[in-house]
């Protein structure tokens, strides 16, 4: 259920702030968003998979925390990110 290496590097290169950036808030949020989408699809088929649902909820709240931190730190970066990921 993890992201494939190619998928991950594509997301990282799209959202990174500079050449060696792999862990900025933008990259983390983008990766979490992709994982959340995949897990949501999985849960549509397997509605009784509660351990995966718990993982999904943890990811959603982690993404929310990261987004809130980014919003406080740099509203312009926050806007750009939410627009590019179609969040909210």
CSV table of C-alpha atoms in Angstrom, one decimal:
chain,number,residue,atom,x,y,z
A,1,UNK,CA,0.0,0.0,0.0
A,2,UNK,CA,3.1,2.2,-0.1
A,3,UNK,CA,3.9,4.6,-2.9
A,4,UNK,CA,6.1,3.3,-5.7
A,5,UNK,CA,9.6,4.8,-5.9
A,6,UNK,CA,8.8,6.5,-9.3
A,7,UNK,CA,5.5,8.0,-8.0
A,8,UNK,CA,7.3,9.3,-4.9
A,9,UNK,CA,10.2,10.9,-6.8
A,10,UNK,CA,7.7,12.5,-9.3
A,11,UNK,CA,5.8,14.1,-6.4
A,12,UNK,CA,9.0,15.2,-4.6
A,13,UNK,CA,10.4,16.8,-7.8
A,14,UNK,CA,7.1,18.6,-8.4
A,15,UNK,CA,6.8,20.1,-4.9
A,16,UNK,CA,10.4,20.6,-3.7
A,17,UNK,CA,11.7,24.0,-2.8
A,18,UNK,CA,15.3,23.4,-4.1
A,19,UNK,CA,17.3,20.6,-5.7
A,20,UNK,CA,18.0,18.5,-2.7
A,21,UNK,CA,14.7,19.1,-0.9
A,22,UNK,CA,13.0,15.9,0.2
A,23,UNK,CA,11.4,16.8,3.5
A,24,UNK,CA,9.9,20.3,3.3
A,25,UNK,CA,6.4,20.7,4.4
A,26,UNK,CA,5.2,21.0,0.8
A,27,UNK,CA,6.8,17.6,-0.1
A,28,UNK,CA,5.4,15.9,3.0
A,29,UNK,CA,1.9,17.2,2.4
A,30,UNK,CA,2.0,16.2,-1.2
A,31,UNK,CA,3.1,12.7,-0.4
A,32,UNK,CA,0.6,12.3,2.4
A,33,UNK,CA,-2.2,13.5,0.1
A,34,UNK,CA,-1.3,10.9,-2.5
A,35,UNK,CA,-1.2,8.2,0.2
A,36,UNK,CA,-4.6,9.4,1.6
A,37,UNK,CA,-6.1,9.2,-1.9
A,38,UNK,CA,-4.9,5.6,-2.4
A,39,UNK,CA,-6.1,4.5,1.0
A,40,UNK,CA,-9.5,6.1,0.5
A,41,UNK,CA,-9.9,4.1,-2.7
A,42,UNK,CA,-8.9,0.9,-0.8
A,43,UNK,CA,-11.4,1.7,1.9
A,44,UNK,CA,-14.2,2.1,-0.6
A,45,UNK,CA,-13.7,-1.6,-1.6
A,46,UNK,CA,-12.9,-2.9,1.9
A,47,UNK,CA,-15.2,-0.9,4.2
A,48,UNK,CA,-14.6,-3.1,7.2
A,49,UNK,CA,-10.8,-2.6,7.2
A,50,UNK,CA,-10.6,-0.6,10.4
A,51,UNK,CA,-6.9,-0.8,10.9
A,52,UNK,CA,-6.3,0.9,7.6
A,53,UNK,CA,-9.0,3.4,8.4
A,54,UNK,CA,-7.1,4.3,11.6
A,55,UNK,CA,-4.0,4.8,9.5
A,56,UNK,CA,-5.9,7.0,7.2
A,57,UNK,CA,-7.2,9.2,10.0
A,58,UNK,CA,-3.7,9.5,11.4
A,59,UNK,CA,-2.4,10.6,8.0
A,60,UNK,CA,-5.2,13.1,7.6
A,61,UNK,CA,-4.5,14.7,11.0
A,62,UNK,CA,-0.8,14.8,10.3
A,63,UNK,CA,-1.4,16.5,7.0
A,64,UNK,CA,-3.7,19.0,8.8
A,65,UNK,CA,-1.0,19.8,11.4
A,66,UNK,CA,1.6,20.3,8.6
A,67,UNK,CA,-0.8,22.5,6.7
A,68,UNK,CA,-1.6,24.6,9.7
A,69,UNK,CA,2.1,25.1,10.5
A,70,UNK,CA,2.8,26.1,6.9
A,71,UNK,CA,-0.2,28.5,6.9
A,72,UNK,CA,1.3,30.3,10.0
A,73,UNK,CA,4.8,30.3,8.6
A,74,UNK,CA,4.1,31.3,5.0
A,75,UNK,CA,0.5,32.0,3.8
A,76,UNK,CA,1.7,32.4,0.2
A,77,UNK,CA,3.3,28.9,0.1
A,78,UNK,CA,0.2,27.5,1.8
A,79,UNK,CA,-2.1,29.0,-0.8
A,80,UNK,CA,0.1,27.7,-3.7
A,81,UNK,CA,0.2,24.2,-2.2
A,82,UNK,CA,-3.5,23.9,-1.4
A,83,UNK,CA,-4.2,25.1,-5.0
A,84,UNK,CA,-1.8,22.7,-6.6
A,85,UNK,CA,-3.2,19.7,-4.6
A,86,UNK,CA,-6.8,20.8,-4.9
A,87,UNK,CA,-7.3,20.7,-1.1
A,88,UNK,CA,-10.3,22.4,0.5
